[in-house]
mmCIF file of C-alpha atoms in Angstrom:
data_model
loop_
_atom_site.group_PDB
_atom_site.id
_atom_site.type_symbol
_atom_site.label_atom_id
_atom_site.label_comp_id
_atom_site.label_asym_id
_atom_site.label_seq_id
_atom_site.Cartn_x
_atom_site.Cartn_y
_atom_site.Cartn_z
ATOM 1 C CA MET K 1 -23.132 -6.831 13.508
ATOM 2 C CA ALA K 2 -22.825 -10.594 13.984
ATOM 3 C CA ALA K 3 -23.005 -11.110 10.227
ATOM 4 C CA THR K 4 -20.240 -8.554 9.730
ATOM 5 C CA ASP K 5 -18.043 -10.280 12.306
ATOM 6 C CA HIS K 6 -18.695 -13.651 10.657
ATOM 7 C CA SER K 7 -17.785 -12.315 7.199
ATOM 8 C CA ARG K 8 -14.639 -10.725 8.553
ATOM 9 C CA SER K 9 -13.681 -14.009 10.245
ATOM 10 C CA GLU K 10 -14.241 -16.019 7.059
ATOM 11 C CA ALA K 11 -12.167 -13.565 5.020
ATOM 12 C CA ALA K 12 -9.415 -13.733 7.610
ATOM 13 C CA LYS K 13 -9.343 -17.527 7.411
ATOM 14 C CA GLN K 14 -8.818 -17.395 3.655
ATOM 15 C CA ARG K 15 -6.052 -14.823 3.949
ATOM 16 C CA ARG K 16 -4.396 -16.801 6.719
ATOM 17 C CA GLN K 17 -3.507 -19.562 4.268
ATOM 18 C CA ASP K 18 -1.870 -17.055 1.918
ATOM 19 C CA GLN K 19 -0.070 -15.435 4.836
ATOM 20 C CA LEU K 20 1.289 -18.742 6.139
ATOM 21 C CA GLN K 21 2.396 -19.749 2.657
ATOM 22 C CA ARG K 22 4.251 -16.460 2.307
ATOM 23 C CA TRP K 23 5.860 -16.958 5.696
ATOM 24 C CA LEU K 24 7.275 -20.366 4.748
ATOM 25 C CA GLY K 25 9.949 -18.829 2.559
ATOM 26 C CA SER K 26 10.664 -15.847 4.744
ATOM 27 C CA GLU K 27 13.004 -17.133 7.457
ATOM 28 C CA THR K 28 16.036 -15.224 6.236
ATOM 29 C CA ASP K 29 16.548 -12.126 4.155
ATOM 30 C CA GLN K 30 18.638 -13.059 1.151
ATOM 31 C CA THR K 31 18.507 -9.570 -0.323
ATOM 32 C CA GLY K 32 21.322 -8.383 1.891
ATOM 33 C CA SER K 33 23.875 -10.978 0.845
ATOM 34 C CA GLN K 34 27.031 -9.875 -0.915
ATOM 35 C CA THR K 35 29.467 -11.747 -3.099
ATOM 36 C CA ARG K 36 33.155 -11.005 -3.236
ATOM 37 C CA GLY K 37 36.047 -12.679 -4.992
ATOM 38 C CA THR K 38 39.073 -14.233 -3.264
ATOM 39 C CA LEU K 39 42.182 -15.885 -4.635
ATOM 40 C CA SER K 40 42.777 -19.569 -3.974
ATOM 41 C CA GLY K 41 46.223 -21.045 -3.497
ATOM 42 C CA SER K 42 46.497 -21.724 -7.217
ATOM 43 C CA GLY K 43 45.869 -18.073 -7.979
ATOM 44 C CA THR K 44 42.424 -18.632 -9.470
ATOM 45 C CA ARG K 45 39.595 -16.460 -8.231
ATOM 46 C CA ARG K 46 36.738 -18.191 -6.487
ATOM 47 C CA ALA K 47 33.467 -16.774 -5.211
ATOM 48 C CA LYS K 48 32.935 -16.344 -1.505
ATOM 49 C CA VAL K 49 29.509 -15.464 -0.192
ATOM 50 C CA ARG K 50 29.218 -13.182 2.796
ATOM 51 C CA PHE K 51 25.752 -12.730 4.247
ATOM 52 C CA ALA K 52 24.682 -9.443 5.743
ATOM 53 C CA GLN K 53 24.504 -9.371 9.519
ATOM 54 C CA GLY K 54 20.716 -9.081 9.455
ATOM 55 C CA ALA K 55 20.341 -12.295 7.476
ATOM 56 C CA VAL K 56 22.734 -14.120 9.806
ATOM 57 C CA PHE K 57 20.794 -12.828 12.819
ATOM 58 C CA MET K 58 17.458 -13.990 11.375
ATOM 59 C CA ALA K 59 18.908 -17.419 10.599
ATOM 60 C CA ALA K 60 20.318 -17.802 14.118
ATOM 61 C CA CYS K 61 16.941 -16.897 15.618
ATOM 62 C CA SER K 62 15.134 -19.359 13.360
ATOM 63 C CA ALA K 63 17.592 -22.060 14.411
ATOM 64 C CA GLY K 64 16.884 -21.285 18.059
ATOM 65 C CA ASP K 65 20.564 -20.644 18.777
ATOM 66 C CA ARG K 66 20.294 -18.166 21.643
ATOM 67 C CA GLU K 67 24.048 -18.039 22.240
ATOM 68 C CA GLU K 68 24.675 -17.047 18.633
ATOM 69 C CA VAL K 69 21.820 -14.551 18.755
ATOM 70 C CA ALA K 70 23.222 -12.990 21.927
ATOM 71 C CA ALA K 71 26.693 -12.788 20.367
ATOM 72 C CA LEU K 72 25.317 -11.087 17.256
ATOM 73 C CA LEU K 73 23.429 -8.570 19.389
ATOM 74 C CA ARG K 74 26.644 -7.743 21.237
ATOM 75 C CA GLN K 75 28.269 -7.164 17.842
ATOM 76 C CA GLY K 76 25.593 -4.630 16.977
ATOM 77 C CA ALA K 77 22.960 -6.672 15.130
ATOM 78 C CA ASP K 78 19.595 -4.930 14.869
ATOM 79 C CA ILE K 79 17.110 -6.950 16.910
ATOM 80 C CA ASN K 80 14.274 -5.465 14.832
ATOM 81 C CA HIS K 81 15.876 -6.272 11.474
ATOM 82 C CA ALA K 82 13.171 -7.154 8.954
ATOM 83 C CA ASN K 83 13.418 -9.290 5.845
ATOM 84 C CA ILE K 84 12.002 -8.460 2.440
ATOM 85 C CA ASP K 85 8.468 -9.193 3.681
ATOM 86 C CA GLY K 86 8.874 -6.989 6.732
ATOM 87 C CA LEU K 87 9.064 -9.951 9.110
ATOM 88 C CA THR K 88 11.281 -9.604 12.164
ATOM 89 C CA ALA K 89 12.871 -12.392 14.187
ATOM 90 C CA LEU K 90 10.048 -12.002 16.718
ATOM 91 C CA HIS K 91 7.437 -12.554 14.007
ATOM 92 C CA GLN K 92 9.266 -15.697 12.950
ATOM 93 C CA ALA K 93 9.612 -17.031 16.490
ATOM 94 C CA CYS K 94 5.855 -16.560 16.981
ATOM 95 C CA ILE K 95 5.109 -18.351 13.723
ATOM 96 C CA ASP K 96 7.445 -21.208 14.675
ATOM 97 C CA GLU K 97 5.832 -21.434 18.144
ATOM 98 C CA ASN K 98 9.273 -21.032 19.666
ATOM 99 C CA ALA K 99 8.211 -19.662 23.047
ATOM 100 C CA GLU K 100 11.764 -19.603 24.421
ATOM 101 C CA MET K 101 13.028 -17.480 21.533
ATOM 102 C CA VAL K 102 9.990 -15.203 21.816
ATOM 103 C CA GLN K 103 10.800 -14.600 25.478
ATOM 104 C CA PHE K 104 14.504 -14.100 24.768
ATOM 105 C CA LEU K 105 13.842 -11.565 22.003
ATOM 106 C CA VAL K 106 11.253 -9.603 23.990
ATOM 107 C CA GLU K 107 13.529 -9.454 27.028
ATOM 108 C CA SER K 108 16.349 -8.301 24.737
ATOM 109 C CA GLY K 109 14.291 -5.372 23.469
ATOM 110 C CA SER K 110 12.453 -6.595 20.362
ATOM 111 C CA ASP K 111 9.529 -4.391 19.295
ATOM 112 C CA VAL K 112 6.380 -6.361 20.150
ATOM 113 C CA ASN K 113 4.196 -4.069 18.020
ATOM 114 C CA ARG K 114 6.293 -3.968 14.845
ATOM 115 C CA GLY K 115 4.191 -4.651 11.754
ATOM 116 C CA ASP K 116 5.338 -6.483 8.622
ATOM 117 C CA ASN K 117 4.646 -5.210 5.102
ATOM 118 C CA GLU K 118 0.979 -6.120 5.528
ATOM 119 C CA GLY K 119 0.700 -4.628 8.993
ATOM 120 C CA TRP K 120 0.694 -7.970 10.804
ATOM 121 C CA THR K 121 2.224 -7.656 14.268
ATOM 122 C CA PRO K 122 3.700 -10.610 16.194
ATOM 123 C CA LEU K 123 0.368 -10.723 18.052
ATOM 124 C CA HIS K 124 -1.506 -11.091 14.757
ATOM 125 C CA ALA K 125 0.820 -13.979 13.884
ATOM 126 C CA ALA K 126 0.393 -15.758 17.211
ATOM 127 C CA ALA K 127 -3.381 -15.216 17.215
ATOM 128 C CA SER K 128 -3.739 -16.465 13.651
ATOM 129 C CA CYS K 129 -1.740 -19.602 14.422
ATOM 130 C CA GLY K 130 -3.680 -20.262 17.617
ATOM 131 C CA PHE K 131 -0.708 -20.164 19.991
ATOM 132 C CA ILE K 132 -2.360 -19.266 23.304
ATOM 133 C CA GLN K 133 0.710 -19.151 25.556
ATOM 134 C CA ILE K 134 2.701 -16.943 23.187
ATOM 135 C CA THR K 135 -0.308 -14.666 22.762
ATOM 136 C CA LYS K 136 -0.679 -14.309 26.535
ATOM 137 C CA TYR K 137 3.034 -13.579 26.895
ATOM 138 C CA LEU K 138 2.954 -10.885 24.205
ATOM 139 C CA ILE K 139 -0.077 -9.204 25.769
ATOM 140 C CA GLU K 140 1.620 -9.257 29.177
ATOM 141 C CA HIS K 141 4.561 -7.461 27.553
ATOM 142 C CA SER K 142 2.610 -4.590 25.999
ATOM 143 C CA ALA K 143 1.506 -6.092 22.686
ATOM 144 C CA HIS K 144 -1.349 -3.913 21.423
ATOM 145 C CA VAL K 145 -4.593 -5.910 21.240
ATOM 146 C CA GLY K 146 -6.108 -3.115 19.152
ATOM 147 C CA ALA K 147 -3.378 -3.160 16.487
ATOM 148 C CA VAL K 148 -4.824 -3.128 12.967
ATOM 149 C CA ASN K 149 -3.188 -4.686 9.898
ATOM 150 C CA SER K 150 -3.432 -3.454 6.312
ATOM 151 C CA GLU K 151 -6.806 -5.147 5.898
ATOM 152 C CA GLY K 152 -8.225 -3.315 8.904
ATOM 153 C CA GLU K 153 -8.111 -6.489 10.997
ATOM 154 C CA LEU K 154 -7.340 -6.766 14.691
ATOM 155 C CA PRO K 155 -5.637 -9.898 16.086
ATOM 156 C CA LEU K 156 -9.148 -10.953 17.117
ATOM 157 C CA ASP K 157 -10.289 -10.843 13.487
ATOM 158 C CA VAL K 158 -7.602 -13.273 12.309
ATOM 159 C CA ALA K 159 -8.057 -15.697 15.220
ATOM 160 C CA THR K 160 -9.631 -18.963 14.095
ATOM 161 C CA GLU K 161 -9.970 -20.870 17.370
ATOM 162 C CA ASP K 162 -12.618 -20.326 20.027
ATOM 163 C CA ALA K 163 -10.131 -20.240 22.908
ATOM 164 C CA MET K 164 -8.102 -17.550 21.156
ATOM 165 C CA GLU K 165 -11.203 -15.489 20.428
ATOM 166 C CA ARG K 166 -12.291 -15.672 24.063
ATOM 167 C CA LEU K 167 -8.841 -14.587 25.234
ATOM 168 C CA LEU K 168 -8.671 -11.607 22.883
ATOM 169 C CA LYS K 169 -12.269 -10.507 23.472
ATOM 170 C CA GLY K 170 -11.573 -10.584 27.188
ATOM 171 C CA GLU K 171 -8.501 -8.372 26.751
ATOM 172 C CA ILE K 172 -10.380 -5.948 24.499
ATOM 173 C CA LYS K 173 -13.105 -5.596 27.128
ATOM 174 C CA LYS K 174 -10.550 -5.312 29.936
ATOM 175 C CA GLN K 175 -8.649 -2.556 28.129
ATOM 176 C CA ALA K 176 -11.874 -0.821 26.993
ATOM 177 C CA ILE K 177 -10.728 -0.772 23.368
ATOM 178 C CA ASP K 178 -13.139 0.714 20.817
ATOM 179 C CA VAL K 179 -12.671 -1.769 17.961
ATOM 180 C CA ASP K 180 -14.547 0.332 15.402
ATOM 181 C CA LYS K 181 -12.374 3.330 16.184
ATOM 182 C CA ALA K 182 -9.263 1.148 16.020
ATOM 183 C CA ARG K 183 -10.179 -0.105 12.552
ATOM 184 C CA LYS K 184 -10.612 3.490 11.324
ATOM 185 C CA GLU K 185 -7.403 4.798 12.861
ATOM 186 C CA GLU K 186 -5.287 4.435 9.713
ATOM 187 C CA GLU K 187 -7.807 6.363 7.622
ATOM 188 C CA ARG K 188 -7.948 9.118 10.248
ATOM 189 C CA VAL K 189 -4.155 9.460 10.367
ATOM 190 C CA MET K 190 -3.884 9.465 6.576
ATOM 191 C CA LEU K 191 -6.503 12.207 6.289
ATOM 192 C CA VAL K 192 -4.644 14.336 8.840
ATOM 193 C CA ASP K 193 -1.356 13.861 6.965
ATOM 194 C CA ALA K 194 -2.879 14.537 3.543
ATOM 195 C CA THR K 195 -4.645 17.656 4.803
ATOM 196 C CA ALA K 196 -1.388 18.932 6.291
ATOM 197 C CA VAL K 197 0.374 18.442 2.957
ATOM 198 C CA LEU K 198 -2.446 20.243 1.132
ATOM 199 C CA ALA K 199 -2.206 23.167 3.535
ATOM 200 C CA GLY K 200 1.551 23.551 3.679
ATOM 201 C CA GLY K 201 3.123 21.539 0.899
ATOM 202 C CA GLY K 202 5.563 18.711 1.384
ATOM 203 C CA THR K 203 5.629 15.107 0.274
ATOM 204 C CA LEU K 204 4.327 11.717 1.331
ATOM 205 C CA THR K 205 6.943 8.979 1.140
ATOM 206 C CA PRO K 206 6.092 5.709 -0.671
ATOM 207 C CA HIS K 207 6.536 2.445 1.224
ATOM 208 C CA PRO K 208 10.281 1.624 1.171
ATOM 209 C CA ASN K 209 9.771 -1.980 0.046
ATOM 210 C CA THR K 210 6.562 -2.063 -1.981
ATOM 211 C CA LYS K 211 6.824 1.519 -3.340
ATOM 212 C CA ALA K 212 3.087 1.845 -2.809
ATOM 213 C CA THR K 213 2.035 5.478 -2.447
ATOM 214 C CA ALA K 214 -0.653 6.971 -0.245
ATOM 215 C CA LEU K 215 -2.861 6.951 -3.349
ATOM 216 C CA HIS K 216 -2.450 3.171 -3.631
ATOM 217 C CA VAL K 217 -3.458 2.687 -0.001
ATOM 218 C CA ALA K 218 -6.443 5.033 -0.167
ATOM 219 C CA ALA K 219 -7.599 3.464 -3.439
ATOM 220 C CA ALA K 220 -7.326 -0.117 -2.208
ATOM 221 C CA LYS K 221 -9.161 0.580 1.037
ATOM 222 C CA GLY K 222 -11.780 2.966 -0.245
ATOM 223 C CA TYR K 223 -10.668 5.954 1.818
ATOM 224 C CA ILE K 224 -12.661 8.393 -0.301
ATOM 225 C CA GLU K 225 -12.013 11.602 1.640
ATOM 226 C CA VAL K 226 -8.307 10.804 1.841
ATOM 227 C CA LEU K 227 -8.242 10.129 -1.894
ATOM 228 C CA LYS K 228 -9.950 13.437 -2.684
ATOM 229 C CA VAL K 229 -7.414 15.389 -0.636
ATOM 230 C CA LEU K 230 -4.485 13.500 -2.151
ATOM 231 C CA LEU K 231 -5.734 14.236 -5.654
ATOM 232 C CA GLN K 232 -6.016 17.907 -4.722
ATOM 233 C CA CYS K 233 -2.467 17.858 -3.370
ATOM 234 C CA GLY K 234 -1.032 16.391 -6.532
ATOM 235 C CA VAL K 235 1.912 15.032 -4.511
ATOM 236 C CA ASP K 236 1.649 11.618 -6.155
ATOM 237 C CA ASP K 237 1.238 10.783 -9.821
ATOM 238 C CA VAL K 238 -2.273 9.449 -10.373
ATOM 239 C CA ASP K 239 -0.602 6.642 -12.337
ATOM 240 C CA SER K 240 2.242 6.013 -9.870
ATOM 241 C CA ARG K 241 3.382 2.389 -9.760
ATOM 242 C CA ASP K 242 4.395 0.075 -6.954
ATOM 243 C CA THR K 243 7.036 -2.642 -7.315
ATOM 244 C CA ASP K 244 4.522 -4.901 -9.088
ATOM 245 C CA GLY K 245 3.635 -2.179 -11.567
ATOM 246 C CA TRP K 246 0.189 -1.643 -10.066
ATOM 247 C CA THR K 247 -1.324 1.824 -10.306
ATOM 248 C CA PRO K 248 -3.883 3.156 -7.800
ATOM 249 C CA LEU K 249 -6.579 2.186 -10.320
ATOM 250 C CA HIS K 250 -5.346 -1.425 -10.313
ATOM 251 C CA ALA K 251 -5.696 -1.392 -6.525
ATOM 252 C CA GLY K 252 -9.122 0.222 -6.466
ATOM 253 C CA ALA K 253 -10.467 -2.050 -9.203
ATOM 254 C CA HIS K 254 -9.092 -5.209 -7.606
ATOM 255 C CA TRP K 255 -10.625 -4.428 -4.224
ATOM 256 C CA GLY K 256 -13.995 -3.476 -5.672
ATOM 257 C CA GLN K 257 -13.879 0.242 -4.850
ATOM 258 C CA GLU K 258 -16.340 1.695 -7.371
ATOM 259 C CA GLU K 259 -16.274 5.307 -6.154
ATOM 260 C CA VAL K 260 -12.478 5.219 -6.091
ATOM 261 C CA CYS K 261 -12.377 4.107 -9.713
ATOM 262 C CA SER K 262 -14.752 6.896 -10.718
ATOM 263 C CA LEU K 263 -12.634 9.508 -8.941
ATOM 264 C CA LEU K 264 -9.419 8.273 -10.535
ATOM 265 C CA ALA K 265 -11.023 8.137 -13.977
ATOM 266 C CA ASP K 266 -12.347 11.679 -13.500
ATOM 267 C CA ASN K 267 -8.757 12.716 -12.792
ATOM 268 C CA MET K 268 -7.651 11.226 -16.114
ATOM 269 C CA CYS K 269 -5.779 8.180 -14.823
ATOM 270 C CA ASP K 270 -4.508 5.742 -17.441
ATOM 271 C CA MET K 271 -7.221 3.100 -17.542
ATOM 272 C CA GLY K 272 -5.144 0.953 -19.852
ATOM 273 C CA ALA K 273 -2.031 0.935 -17.661
ATOM 274 C CA VAL K 274 -0.295 -2.441 -17.672
ATOM 275 C CA ASN K 275 1.370 -3.907 -14.583
ATOM 276 C CA ASN K 276 4.484 -6.106 -14.514
ATOM 277 C CA ALA K 277 2.352 -9.131 -15.338
ATOM 278 C CA GLY K 278 0.856 -7.431 -18.392
ATOM 279 C CA GLN K 279 -2.525 -6.871 -16.715
ATOM 280 C CA THR K 280 -4.717 -3.799 -16.993
ATOM 281 C CA PRO K 281 -6.983 -2.636 -14.140
ATOM 282 C CA LEU K 282 -9.863 -4.344 -15.952
ATOM 283 C CA ASP K 283 -7.942 -7.640 -15.921
ATOM 284 C CA VAL K 284 -7.509 -7.627 -12.139
ATOM 285 C CA ALA K 285 -10.851 -6.027 -11.294
ATOM 286 C CA ASP K 286 -13.507 -7.416 -9.010
ATOM 287 C CA GLU K 287 -16.204 -8.955 -11.217
ATOM 288 C CA LYS K 288 -18.843 -6.512 -10.025
ATOM 289 C CA LEU K 289 -16.782 -3.597 -11.378
ATOM 290 C CA VAL K 290 -16.172 -4.845 -14.913
ATOM 291 C CA ASP K 291 -19.170 -3.038 -16.426
ATOM 292 C CA THR K 292 -18.377 0.119 -14.455
ATOM 293 C CA LEU K 293 -14.779 0.195 -15.677
ATOM 294 C CA GLU K 294 -15.851 -0.313 -19.270
ATOM 295 C CA GLU K 295 -18.294 2.586 -18.924
ATOM 296 C CA LEU K 296 -15.621 4.790 -17.358
ATOM 297 C CA GLN K 297 -13.296 3.949 -20.229
ATOM 298 C CA LYS K 298 -15.938 5.074 -22.725
ATOM 299 C CA LYS K 299 -16.362 8.366 -20.877
ATOM 300 C CA GLN K 300 -12.627 8.938 -20.902
ATOM 301 C CA ASN K 301 -12.494 8.214 -24.613
ATOM 302 C CA ALA K 302 -15.288 10.737 -25.157
ATOM 303 C CA VAL K 303 -13.233 13.537 -23.628
ATOM 304 C CA SER K 304 -9.830 12.499 -24.954
ATOM 305 C CA LEU K 305 -10.253 14.390 -28.246
ATOM 306 C CA PRO K 306 -11.460 17.603 -26.557
ATOM 307 C CA SER K 307 -8.603 17.248 -24.108
ATOM 308 C CA GLN K 308 -6.071 17.042 -26.924
ATOM 309 C CA ARG K 309 -7.574 20.043 -28.723
ATOM 310 C CA LEU K 310 -7.545 22.059 -25.509
ATOM 311 C CA HIS K 311 -3.926 21.047 -24.984
ATOM 312 C CA ASN K 312 -3.118 22.359 -28.457
ATOM 313 C CA TYR K 313 -4.806 25.685 -27.684
ATOM 314 C CA LEU K 314 -2.890 26.052 -24.420
ATOM 315 C CA THR K 315 0.336 25.166 -26.199
ATOM 316 C CA GLU K 316 -0.286 28.082 -28.547
ATOM 317 C CA LEU K 317 -0.625 30.253 -25.455
ATOM 318 C CA ASP K 318 2.661 28.892 -24.121
ATOM 319 C CA LYS K 319 0.851 27.320 -21.136
ATOM 320 C CA PRO K 320 0.642 23.592 -21.929
ATOM 321 C CA ASP K 321 1.170 22.678 -18.266
ATOM 322 C CA MET K 322 -2.288 24.031 -17.405
ATOM 323 C CA ILE K 323 -3.882 20.902 -18.842
ATOM 324 C CA ASP K 324 -2.309 18.757 -16.114
ATOM 325 C CA SER K 325 -4.530 20.356 -13.476
ATOM 326 C CA PHE K 326 -7.772 19.645 -15.299
ATOM 327 C CA THR K 327 -10.055 16.734 -14.488
ATOM 328 C CA ALA K 328 -12.149 15.084 -17.175
ATOM 329 C CA ALA K 329 -15.120 17.209 -16.140
ATOM 330 C CA ASN K 330 -13.055 20.394 -16.377
ATOM 331 C CA VAL K 331 -11.882 19.486 -19.859
ATOM 332 C CA LEU K 332 -15.372 18.669 -21.056
ATOM 333 C CA CYS K 333 -16.840 21.927 -19.710
ATOM 334 C CA LEU K 334 -14.073 24.003 -21.246
ATOM 335 C CA TYR K 335 -14.425 22.243 -24.556
ATOM 336 C CA VAL K 336 -18.172 22.772 -24.621
ATOM 337 C CA PHE K 337 -17.536 26.457 -23.961
ATOM 338 C CA ILE K 338 -15.013 26.630 -26.799
ATOM 339 C CA PHE K 339 -17.236 24.532 -29.059
ATOM 340 C CA TYR K 340 -20.213 26.849 -28.806
ATOM 341 C CA SER K 341 -18.456 30.149 -28.320
ATOM 342 C CA SER K 342 -16.168 32.456 -30.167
ATOM 343 C CA VAL K 343 -13.373 33.399 -27.791
ATOM 344 C CA THR K 344 -10.836 36.148 -28.238
ATOM 345 C CA ILE K 345 -7.557 35.491 -26.456
ATOM 346 C CA ILE K 346 -4.955 38.213 -26.004
ATOM 347 C CA MET K 347 -1.475 36.807 -26.507
ATOM 348 C CA LYS K 348 1.962 38.230 -25.809
ATOM 349 C CA GLY K 349 2.669 41.402 -27.748
ATOM 350 C CA LYS K 350 -1.093 42.188 -27.851
ATOM 351 C CA LYS K 351 -1.506 39.872 -30.814
ATOM 352 C CA LYS K 352 -5.035 38.531 -31.048
ATOM 353 C CA ILE K 353 -6.179 35.181 -32.381
ATOM 354 C CA LYS K 354 -9.729 34.092 -32.923
ATOM 355 C CA ILE K 355 -10.759 30.610 -31.766
ATOM 356 C CA ARG K 356 -13.845 29.839 -33.794
ATOM 357 C CA PRO K 357 -16.381 27.170 -32.927
ATOM 358 C CA CYS K 358 -15.045 23.783 -34.019
ATOM 359 C CA ILE K 359 -18.010 23.180 -36.306
ATOM 360 C CA ASN K 360 -17.100 26.299 -38.284
ATOM 361 C CA GLN K 361 -13.441 25.322 -38.344
ATOM 362 C CA GLU K 362 -14.256 21.924 -39.757
ATOM 363 C CA LYS K 363 -16.523 23.424 -42.412
ATOM 364 C CA GLN K 364 -13.821 25.872 -43.453
#
């Protein structure tokens, strides 16, 4: 258990540097800005930039201008507005160690448990940066010590200082939080949702910013049972792409999820899919999966010809869509049956055609 905690802590330290680097350019949301033309005194049109209220609000918070922030809130600004990375003003105030702004925002109604695009809450941010007083304040105002980010990490897991670890461990013990259960909560919720969709239909909405589907999430994190149900549902394309052009196979390969890759390959995912950077799943794969992916590619190639022939047969029967529901194993079994059998198929109008074994067809 201690070794697991140590590994998790080391991984968190590495990711912290990436997280902080990403945060540096995230103080305001430039995506909401608008440009409009106005006429100058000479009659020539000049550009005038008008920033969306959310961007102005984020900038005012970052500047520590509480009067401006209060005025914007009175004008209807959303205190939980998030920028392109999902960061709210409260996240930013925690990162900047601006305790006064943190207090002002919390007292004004900011969501202390709002996660960014990677599931980091303000408490994760404060814990990662080692800001004890802000962390204490957030906990006193209902910040969830058992909140889990997209990597399955609690604030405790991303803490890098002994004092912070002692504080968070004390709160976890005080609140009787089951950390193992907390880390598995996302998988449990996803399985419930996927099962409900399988039972009654419906859809699962991709992430509004990243466009990652439930398949992407399950593949990246190795949620095998969730993945199996999602593949049964067929609600998401097995080759669906997020904003970076990554397919679920890219995600599974990159995060070293061998069983995930096998499942996706068995469901005839495109193993040569290229993301926005021109990379295939093999290009971004964990080193330990390279041989596995190459072997899976060979297996797919071995069934691609039977799959195409079966597709042709079903097209003759006016049911080409049936092929979409077959896995690689289904296709191979059906082809073996066709290969070694002579099957009579009754078509519309009682017309019969004879599908001879392929060996005989080739000889003829």
